[in-house]
CSV table of C-alpha atoms in Angstrom, one decimal:
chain,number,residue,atom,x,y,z
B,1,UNK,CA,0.0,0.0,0.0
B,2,UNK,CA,1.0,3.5,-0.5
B,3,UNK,CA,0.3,4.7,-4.4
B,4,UNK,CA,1.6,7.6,-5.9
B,5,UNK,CA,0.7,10.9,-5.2
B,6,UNK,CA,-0.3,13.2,-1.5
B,7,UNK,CA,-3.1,12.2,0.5
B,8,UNK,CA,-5.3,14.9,-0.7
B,9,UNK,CA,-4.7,13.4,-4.2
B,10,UNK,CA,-7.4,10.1,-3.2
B,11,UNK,CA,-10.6,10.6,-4.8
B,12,UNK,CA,-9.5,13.8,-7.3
B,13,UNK,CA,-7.6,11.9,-9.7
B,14,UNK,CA,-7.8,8.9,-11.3
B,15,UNK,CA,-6.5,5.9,-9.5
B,16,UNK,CA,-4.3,3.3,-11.0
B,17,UNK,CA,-2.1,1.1,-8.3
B,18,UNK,CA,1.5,1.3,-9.1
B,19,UNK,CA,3.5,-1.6,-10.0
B,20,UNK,CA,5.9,-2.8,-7.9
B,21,UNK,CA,9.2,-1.1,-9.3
B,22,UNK,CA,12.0,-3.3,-6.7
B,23,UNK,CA,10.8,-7.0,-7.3
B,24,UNK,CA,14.0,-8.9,-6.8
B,25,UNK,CA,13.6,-11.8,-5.1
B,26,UNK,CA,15.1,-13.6,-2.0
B,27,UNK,CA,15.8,-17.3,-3.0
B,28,UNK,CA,17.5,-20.5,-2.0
B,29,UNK,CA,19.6,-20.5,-4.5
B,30,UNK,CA,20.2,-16.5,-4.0
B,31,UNK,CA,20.1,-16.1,-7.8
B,32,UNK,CA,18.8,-12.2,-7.7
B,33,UNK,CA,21.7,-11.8,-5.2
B,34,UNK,CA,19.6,-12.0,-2.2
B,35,UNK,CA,19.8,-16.0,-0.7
B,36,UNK,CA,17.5,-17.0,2.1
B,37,UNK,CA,19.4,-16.7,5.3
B,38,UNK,CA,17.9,-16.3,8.7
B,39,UNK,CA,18.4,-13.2,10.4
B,40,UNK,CA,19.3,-10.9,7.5
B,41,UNK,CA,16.3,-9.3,6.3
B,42,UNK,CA,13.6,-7.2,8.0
B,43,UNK,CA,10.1,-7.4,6.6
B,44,UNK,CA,8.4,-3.6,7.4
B,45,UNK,CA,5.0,-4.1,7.5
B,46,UNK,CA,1.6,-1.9,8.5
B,47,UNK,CA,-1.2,-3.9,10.1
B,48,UNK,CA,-4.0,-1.5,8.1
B,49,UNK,CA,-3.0,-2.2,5.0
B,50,UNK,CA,-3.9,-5.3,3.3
B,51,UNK,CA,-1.1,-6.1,0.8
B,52,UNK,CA,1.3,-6.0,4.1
B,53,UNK,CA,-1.3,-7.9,5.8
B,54,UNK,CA,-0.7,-10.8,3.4
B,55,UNK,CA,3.1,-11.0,4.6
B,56,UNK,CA,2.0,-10.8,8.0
B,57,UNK,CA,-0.5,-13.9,7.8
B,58,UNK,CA,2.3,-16.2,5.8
B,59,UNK,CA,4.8,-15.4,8.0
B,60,UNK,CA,3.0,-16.6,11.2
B,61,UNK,CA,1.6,-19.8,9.4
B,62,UNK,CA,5.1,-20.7,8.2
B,63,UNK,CA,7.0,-19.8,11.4
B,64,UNK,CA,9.1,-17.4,10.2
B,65,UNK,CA,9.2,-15.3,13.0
B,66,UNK,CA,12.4,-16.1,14.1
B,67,UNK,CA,14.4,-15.9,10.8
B,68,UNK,CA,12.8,-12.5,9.3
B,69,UNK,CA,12.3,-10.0,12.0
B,70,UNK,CA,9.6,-7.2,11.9
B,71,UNK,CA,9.2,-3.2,12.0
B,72,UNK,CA,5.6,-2.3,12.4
B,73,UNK,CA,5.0,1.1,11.2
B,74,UNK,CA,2.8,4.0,12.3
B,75,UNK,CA,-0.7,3.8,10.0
B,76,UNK,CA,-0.9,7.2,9.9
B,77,UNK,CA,1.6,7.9,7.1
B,78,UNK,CA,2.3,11.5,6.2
B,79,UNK,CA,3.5,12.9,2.4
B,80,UNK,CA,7.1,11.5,3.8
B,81,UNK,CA,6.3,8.0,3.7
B,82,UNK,CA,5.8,5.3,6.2
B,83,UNK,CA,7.0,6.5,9.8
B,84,UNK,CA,8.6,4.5,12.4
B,85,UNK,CA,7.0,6.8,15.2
B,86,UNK,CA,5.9,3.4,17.0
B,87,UNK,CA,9.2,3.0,18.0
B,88,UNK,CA,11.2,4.8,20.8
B,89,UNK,CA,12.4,7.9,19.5
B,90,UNK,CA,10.8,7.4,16.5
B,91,UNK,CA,13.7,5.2,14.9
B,92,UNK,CA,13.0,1.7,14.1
B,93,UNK,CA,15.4,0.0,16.6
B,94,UNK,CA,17.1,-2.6,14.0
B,95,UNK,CA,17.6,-0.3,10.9
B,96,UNK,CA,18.0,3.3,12.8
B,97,UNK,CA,15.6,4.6,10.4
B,98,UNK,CA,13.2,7.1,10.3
B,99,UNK,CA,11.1,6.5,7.5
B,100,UNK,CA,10.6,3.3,5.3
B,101,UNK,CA,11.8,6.1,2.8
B,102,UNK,CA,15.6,5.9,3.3
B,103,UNK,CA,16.1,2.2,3.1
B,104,UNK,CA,14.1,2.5,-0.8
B,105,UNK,CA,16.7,6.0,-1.1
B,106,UNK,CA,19.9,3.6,0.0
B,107,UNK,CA,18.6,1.1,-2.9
B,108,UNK,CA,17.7,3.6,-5.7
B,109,UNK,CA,18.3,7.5,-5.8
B,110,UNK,CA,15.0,8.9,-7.1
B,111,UNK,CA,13.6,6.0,-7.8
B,112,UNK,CA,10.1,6.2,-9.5
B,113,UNK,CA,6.6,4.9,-8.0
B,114,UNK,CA,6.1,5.7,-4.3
B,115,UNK,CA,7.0,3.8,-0.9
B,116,UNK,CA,4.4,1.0,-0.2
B,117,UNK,CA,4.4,-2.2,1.9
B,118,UNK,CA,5.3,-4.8,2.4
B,119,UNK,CA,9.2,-3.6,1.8
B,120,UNK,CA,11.9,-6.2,2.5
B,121,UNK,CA,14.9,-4.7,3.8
B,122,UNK,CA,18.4,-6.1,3.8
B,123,UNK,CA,19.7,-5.2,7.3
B,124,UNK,CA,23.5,-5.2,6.7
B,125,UNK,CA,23.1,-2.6,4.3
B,126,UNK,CA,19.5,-1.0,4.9
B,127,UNK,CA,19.0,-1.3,1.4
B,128,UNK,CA,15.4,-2.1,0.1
B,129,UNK,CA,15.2,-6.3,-1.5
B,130,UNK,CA,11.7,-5.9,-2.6
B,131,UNK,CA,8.4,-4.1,-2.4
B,132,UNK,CA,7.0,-6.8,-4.6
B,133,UNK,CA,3.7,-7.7,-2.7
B,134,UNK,CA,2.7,-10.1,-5.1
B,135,UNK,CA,5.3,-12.6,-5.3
B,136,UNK,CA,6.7,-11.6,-1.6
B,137,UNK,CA,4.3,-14.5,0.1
B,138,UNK,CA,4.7,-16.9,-2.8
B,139,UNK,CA,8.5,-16.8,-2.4
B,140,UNK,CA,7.6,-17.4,1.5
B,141,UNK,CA,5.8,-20.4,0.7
B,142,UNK,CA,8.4,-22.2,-1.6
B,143,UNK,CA,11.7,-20.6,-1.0
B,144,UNK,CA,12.2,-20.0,2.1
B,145,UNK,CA,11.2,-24.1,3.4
B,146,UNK,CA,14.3,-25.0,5.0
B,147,UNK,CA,13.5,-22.3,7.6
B,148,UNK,CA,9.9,-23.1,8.2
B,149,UNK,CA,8.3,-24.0,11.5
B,150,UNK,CA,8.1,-28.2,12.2
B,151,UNK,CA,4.6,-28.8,11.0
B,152,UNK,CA,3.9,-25.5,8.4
B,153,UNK,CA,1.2,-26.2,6.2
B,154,UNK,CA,2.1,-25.9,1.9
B,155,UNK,CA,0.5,-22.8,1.6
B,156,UNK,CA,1.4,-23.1,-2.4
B,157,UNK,CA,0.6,-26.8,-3.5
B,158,UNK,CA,2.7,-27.9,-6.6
B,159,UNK,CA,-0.2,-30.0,-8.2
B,160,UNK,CA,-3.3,-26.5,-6.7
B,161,UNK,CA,-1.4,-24.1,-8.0
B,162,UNK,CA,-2.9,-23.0,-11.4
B,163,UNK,CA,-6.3,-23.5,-10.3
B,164,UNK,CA,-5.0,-21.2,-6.9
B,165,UNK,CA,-3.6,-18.8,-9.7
B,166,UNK,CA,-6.6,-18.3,-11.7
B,167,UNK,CA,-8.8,-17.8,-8.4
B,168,UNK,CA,-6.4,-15.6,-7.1
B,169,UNK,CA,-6.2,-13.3,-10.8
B,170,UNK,CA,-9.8,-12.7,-10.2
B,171,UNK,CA,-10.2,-11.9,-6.6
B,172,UNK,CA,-7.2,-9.7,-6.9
B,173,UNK,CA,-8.7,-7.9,-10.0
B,174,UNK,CA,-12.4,-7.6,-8.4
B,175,UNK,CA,-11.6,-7.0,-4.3
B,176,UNK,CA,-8.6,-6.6,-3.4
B,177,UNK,CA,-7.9,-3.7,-6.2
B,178,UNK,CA,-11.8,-3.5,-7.0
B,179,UNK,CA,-12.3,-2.0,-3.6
B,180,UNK,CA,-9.8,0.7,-4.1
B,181,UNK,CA,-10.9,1.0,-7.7
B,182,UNK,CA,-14.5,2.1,-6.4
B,183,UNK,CA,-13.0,3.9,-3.1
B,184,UNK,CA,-10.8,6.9,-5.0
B,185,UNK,CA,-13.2,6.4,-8.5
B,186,UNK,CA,-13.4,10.7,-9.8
B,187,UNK,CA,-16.0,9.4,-11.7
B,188,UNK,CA,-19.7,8.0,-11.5
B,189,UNK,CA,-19.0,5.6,-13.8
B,190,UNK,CA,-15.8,4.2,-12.8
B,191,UNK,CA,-17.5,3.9,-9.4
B,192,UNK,CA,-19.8,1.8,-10.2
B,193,UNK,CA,-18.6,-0.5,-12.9
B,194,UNK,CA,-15.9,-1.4,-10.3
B,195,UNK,CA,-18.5,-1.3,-7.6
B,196,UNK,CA,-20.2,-3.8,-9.7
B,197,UNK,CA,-17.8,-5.9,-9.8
B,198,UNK,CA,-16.4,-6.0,-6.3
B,199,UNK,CA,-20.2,-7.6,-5.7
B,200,UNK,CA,-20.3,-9.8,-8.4
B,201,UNK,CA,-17.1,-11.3,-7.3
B,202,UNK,CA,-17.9,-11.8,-4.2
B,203,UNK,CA,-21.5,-13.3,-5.5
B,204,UNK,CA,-19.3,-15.7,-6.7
B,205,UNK,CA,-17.0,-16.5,-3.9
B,206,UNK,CA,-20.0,-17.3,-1.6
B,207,UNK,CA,-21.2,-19.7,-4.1
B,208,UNK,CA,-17.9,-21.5,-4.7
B,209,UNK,CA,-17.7,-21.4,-0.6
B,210,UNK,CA,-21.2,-22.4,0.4
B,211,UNK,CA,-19.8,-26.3,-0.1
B,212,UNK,CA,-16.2,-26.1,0.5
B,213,UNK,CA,-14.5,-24.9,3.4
B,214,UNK,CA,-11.7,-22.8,1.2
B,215,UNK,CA,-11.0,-21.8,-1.7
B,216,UNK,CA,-8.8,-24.4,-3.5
B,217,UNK,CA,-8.6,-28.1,-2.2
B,218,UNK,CA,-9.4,-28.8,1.5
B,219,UNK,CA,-6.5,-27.1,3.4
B,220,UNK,CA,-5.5,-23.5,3.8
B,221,UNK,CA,-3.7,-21.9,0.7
B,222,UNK,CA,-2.3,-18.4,-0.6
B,223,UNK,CA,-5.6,-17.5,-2.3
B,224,UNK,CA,-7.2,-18.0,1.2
B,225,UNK,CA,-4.6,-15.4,2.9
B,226,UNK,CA,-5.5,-13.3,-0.1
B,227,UNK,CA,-9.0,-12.8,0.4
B,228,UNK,CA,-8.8,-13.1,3.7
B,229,UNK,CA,-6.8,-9.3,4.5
B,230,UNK,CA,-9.8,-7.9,2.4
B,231,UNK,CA,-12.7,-9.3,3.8
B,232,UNK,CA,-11.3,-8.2,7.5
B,233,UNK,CA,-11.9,-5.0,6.2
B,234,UNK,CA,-14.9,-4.8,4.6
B,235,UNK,CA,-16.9,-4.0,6.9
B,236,UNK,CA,-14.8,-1.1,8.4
B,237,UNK,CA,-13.7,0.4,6.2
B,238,UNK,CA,-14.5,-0.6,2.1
B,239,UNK,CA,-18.6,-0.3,3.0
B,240,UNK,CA,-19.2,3.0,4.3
B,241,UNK,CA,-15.5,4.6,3.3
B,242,UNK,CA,-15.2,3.1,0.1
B,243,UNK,CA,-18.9,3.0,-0.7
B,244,UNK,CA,-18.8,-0.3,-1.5
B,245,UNK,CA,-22.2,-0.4,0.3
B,246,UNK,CA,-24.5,-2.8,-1.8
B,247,UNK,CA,-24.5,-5.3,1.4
B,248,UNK,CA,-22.3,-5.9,4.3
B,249,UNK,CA,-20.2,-8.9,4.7
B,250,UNK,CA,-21.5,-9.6,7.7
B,251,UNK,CA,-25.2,-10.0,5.7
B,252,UNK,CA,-23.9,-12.6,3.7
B,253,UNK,CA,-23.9,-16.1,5.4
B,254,UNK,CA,-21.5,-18.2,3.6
B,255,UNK,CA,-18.5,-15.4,3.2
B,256,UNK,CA,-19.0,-13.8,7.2
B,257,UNK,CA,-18.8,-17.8,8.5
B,258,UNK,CA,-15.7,-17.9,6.2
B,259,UNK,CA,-14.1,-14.9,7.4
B,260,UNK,CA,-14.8,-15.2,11.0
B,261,UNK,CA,-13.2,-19.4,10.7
B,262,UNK,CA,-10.0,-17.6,9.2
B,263,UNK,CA,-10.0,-14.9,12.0
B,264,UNK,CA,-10.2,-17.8,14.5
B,265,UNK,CA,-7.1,-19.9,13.0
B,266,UNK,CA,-3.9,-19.0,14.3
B,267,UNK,CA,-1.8,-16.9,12.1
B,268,UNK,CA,-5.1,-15.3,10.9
B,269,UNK,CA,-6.4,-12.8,13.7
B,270,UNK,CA,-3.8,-12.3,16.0
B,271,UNK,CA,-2.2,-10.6,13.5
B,272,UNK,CA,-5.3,-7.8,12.8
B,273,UNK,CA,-5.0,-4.8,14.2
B,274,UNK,CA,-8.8,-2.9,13.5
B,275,UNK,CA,-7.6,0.4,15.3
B,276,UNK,CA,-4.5,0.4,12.8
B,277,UNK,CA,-6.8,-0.3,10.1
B,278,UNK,CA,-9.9,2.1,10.9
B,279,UNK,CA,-7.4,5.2,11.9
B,280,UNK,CA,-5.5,4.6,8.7
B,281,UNK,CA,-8.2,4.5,6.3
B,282,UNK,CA,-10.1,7.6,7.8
B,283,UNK,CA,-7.6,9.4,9.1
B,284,UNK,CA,-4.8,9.3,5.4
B,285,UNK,CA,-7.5,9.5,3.0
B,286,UNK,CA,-8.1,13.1,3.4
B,287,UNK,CA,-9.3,13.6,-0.3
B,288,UNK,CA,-12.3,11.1,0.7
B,289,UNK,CA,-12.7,11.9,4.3
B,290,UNK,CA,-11.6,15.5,4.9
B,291,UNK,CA,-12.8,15.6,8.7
B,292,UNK,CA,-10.6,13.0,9.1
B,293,UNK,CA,-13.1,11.2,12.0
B,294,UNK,CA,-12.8,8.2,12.4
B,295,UNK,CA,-16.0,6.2,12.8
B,296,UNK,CA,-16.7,3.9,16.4
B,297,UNK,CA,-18.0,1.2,14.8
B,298,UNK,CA,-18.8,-1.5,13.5
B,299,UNK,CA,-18.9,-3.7,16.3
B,300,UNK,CA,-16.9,-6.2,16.5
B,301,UNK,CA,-18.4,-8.8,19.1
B,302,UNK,CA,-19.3,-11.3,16.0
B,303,UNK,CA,-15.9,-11.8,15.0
B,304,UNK,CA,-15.6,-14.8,17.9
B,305,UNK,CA,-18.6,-16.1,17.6
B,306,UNK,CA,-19.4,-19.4,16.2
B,307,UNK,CA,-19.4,-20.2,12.7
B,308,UNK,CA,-19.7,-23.9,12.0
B,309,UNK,CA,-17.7,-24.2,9.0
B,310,UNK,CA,-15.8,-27.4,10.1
B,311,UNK,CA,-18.7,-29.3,9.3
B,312,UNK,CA,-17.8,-28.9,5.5
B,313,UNK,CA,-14.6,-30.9,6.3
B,314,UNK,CA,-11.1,-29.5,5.5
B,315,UNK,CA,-8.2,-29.4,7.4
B,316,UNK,CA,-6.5,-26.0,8.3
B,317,UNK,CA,-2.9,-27.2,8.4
B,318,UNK,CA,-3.3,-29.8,6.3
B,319,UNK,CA,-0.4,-32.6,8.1
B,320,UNK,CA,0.6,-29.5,9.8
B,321,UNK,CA,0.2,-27.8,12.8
B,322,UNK,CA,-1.2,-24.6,13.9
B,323,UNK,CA,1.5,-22.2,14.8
B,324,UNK,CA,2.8,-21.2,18.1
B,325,UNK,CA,1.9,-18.1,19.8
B,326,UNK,CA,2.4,-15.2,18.9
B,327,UNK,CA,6.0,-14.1,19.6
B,328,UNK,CA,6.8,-11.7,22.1
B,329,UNK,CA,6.2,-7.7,21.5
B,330,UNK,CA,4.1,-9.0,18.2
B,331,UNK,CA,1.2,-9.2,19.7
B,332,UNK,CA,-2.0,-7.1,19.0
B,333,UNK,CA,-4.5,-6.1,21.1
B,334,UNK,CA,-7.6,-8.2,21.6
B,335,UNK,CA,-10.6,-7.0,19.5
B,336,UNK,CA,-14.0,-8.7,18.7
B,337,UNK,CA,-14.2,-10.2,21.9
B,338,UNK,CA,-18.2,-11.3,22.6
């Protein structure tokens, strides 16, 4: 997250999501330059925004916590980037850094596009790896497996993966983008053709998930993770602040019991932050929400309750296990408690 442009630029011009302008890759074989080693790279994450949110989730279902350490940064970003004012003194404590900024300024000098997470940071040299959101978790998932937990599930099956693909193409084209398409639209029309489609999509999610626990085979996979970070925000924020207000998803049975079994596996909610996320949304987005007031609800009691989906089968972890607890200083306060 973080597209080009000032705040005040949301909603006045027309929106297109930058590419991702860094996108080597950190591999086992360390072709790009960057091999997997444990300890050397520092994934900078926000907890509002849901591309980061993605890295978050794979990182706690692989156990990676120990081998790629974590800034968390503030959600209110200002003009200068991502801000580390979290931290004491306002420096992140591994990369002395100020803003996210300088380690994407030690890689490239001027580069083009703006400063988004995820951002994976080479600590020796502060330099920016790779603000590639897209392939980030995949590269979790198969490169990085000699460093895995005992018991992490295969979040990126060899024999699932073009039918994952192809699910994952159009959730990413209808949500996870469609929600922003429809959010900072300048137009009627572009509103609602990608309003449109943000509903049809998810029409067609709660069909394919009214028999099926997730989205591709019977255990917990990428494309899961990927719709996941959206739908924990639909309701907060993409419904009233994006006006993606056709229906709520906690109106549609199948995809709210879907969501709330995600937010109750490990690795899935105790890594949401809904005070991150609401104050970022309302509070950044001044060319949308100009008061900058942040709404008090929705409530979030019904994220806990009940939701029956094991009955449709499926395993979680697949031969795995669920992953340990959530590592000291990593932990989030507890919301949606009945």
């Amino acid at each position: 997250m973080g597209e080009d442009g000032s705040n005040a630029d949301y909603g006045k011009k027309e929106f297109k999501r930058s590419g991702s302008h860094f996108t080597d890759r950190v591999t086992a074989d360390g072709r790009d330059g960057w091999p997997v080693e444990a300890g050397r790279y520092r994934l900078v994450a926000s907890r509002a925004c849901p591309w980061a949110s993605r890295a978050l989730v794979s990182r706690r279902l692989l156990g990676l916590e120990d081998s790629v350490s974590l800034a968390v940064v503030d959600p209110i970003q200002d003009d200068r980037s991502w801000r580390f004012t979290l931290d004491p003194d306002g420096r992140d404590p591994v990369l002395g850094i100020r803003f996210l900024k300088e380690a994407y300024e030690a890689r490239e000098k001027d580069h083009p596009g703006g400063v988004s997470v995820p951002a994976l940071v080479d600590v020796p040299s502060g330099r920016l790896v790779t603000n590639d959101y897209q392939r980030l978790t995949l590269d979790f998932a198969t490169e990085w497996t000699d460093l895995h937990r005992e018991g992490a599930p295969d979040l990126y099956p060899a024999k699932l993966r073009d039918e994952i693909d192809e699910v994952m193409a159009g959730v990413y084209e209808d949500v996870n983008n469609g929600v922003y398409r429809a959010g900072f639209a300048n137009r009627q029309e572009r509103y609602e053709e990608a309003c449109a489609g943000v509903f049809r999509r998810l029409e067609w999610l709660s069909r394919r998930l009214a028999e099926r626990r997730y989205l591709v085979g019977d255990t917990i996979t990428e494309a899961d993770i990927r719709l996941f970070t959206t739908l924990v925000r639909f309701d907060a924020v993409y419904h009233g602040h994006f006006k993606c207000n056709r229906w709520k998803l906690a109106e549609d049975r199948v995809l709210w019991a879907y969501a709330r079994d995600l937010y109750q596996t490990p690795g899935f909610g105790d890594t949401v932050d809904f005070d991150h996320v609401k104050r970022h949304y309302h509070q950044v987005h001044t060319g949308i929400n100009p008061t900058g007031i942040v709404p008090l609800g929705p409530d979030l009691a019904g994220w806990l309750t009940p939701h029956h989906r094991a009955e449709l089968g499926g395993r979680p972890f697949g031969d795995g296990t669920p992953p340990g607890p959530v590592p000291e200083g990593e932990e989030v306060p507890v919301q949606g408690r009945p």
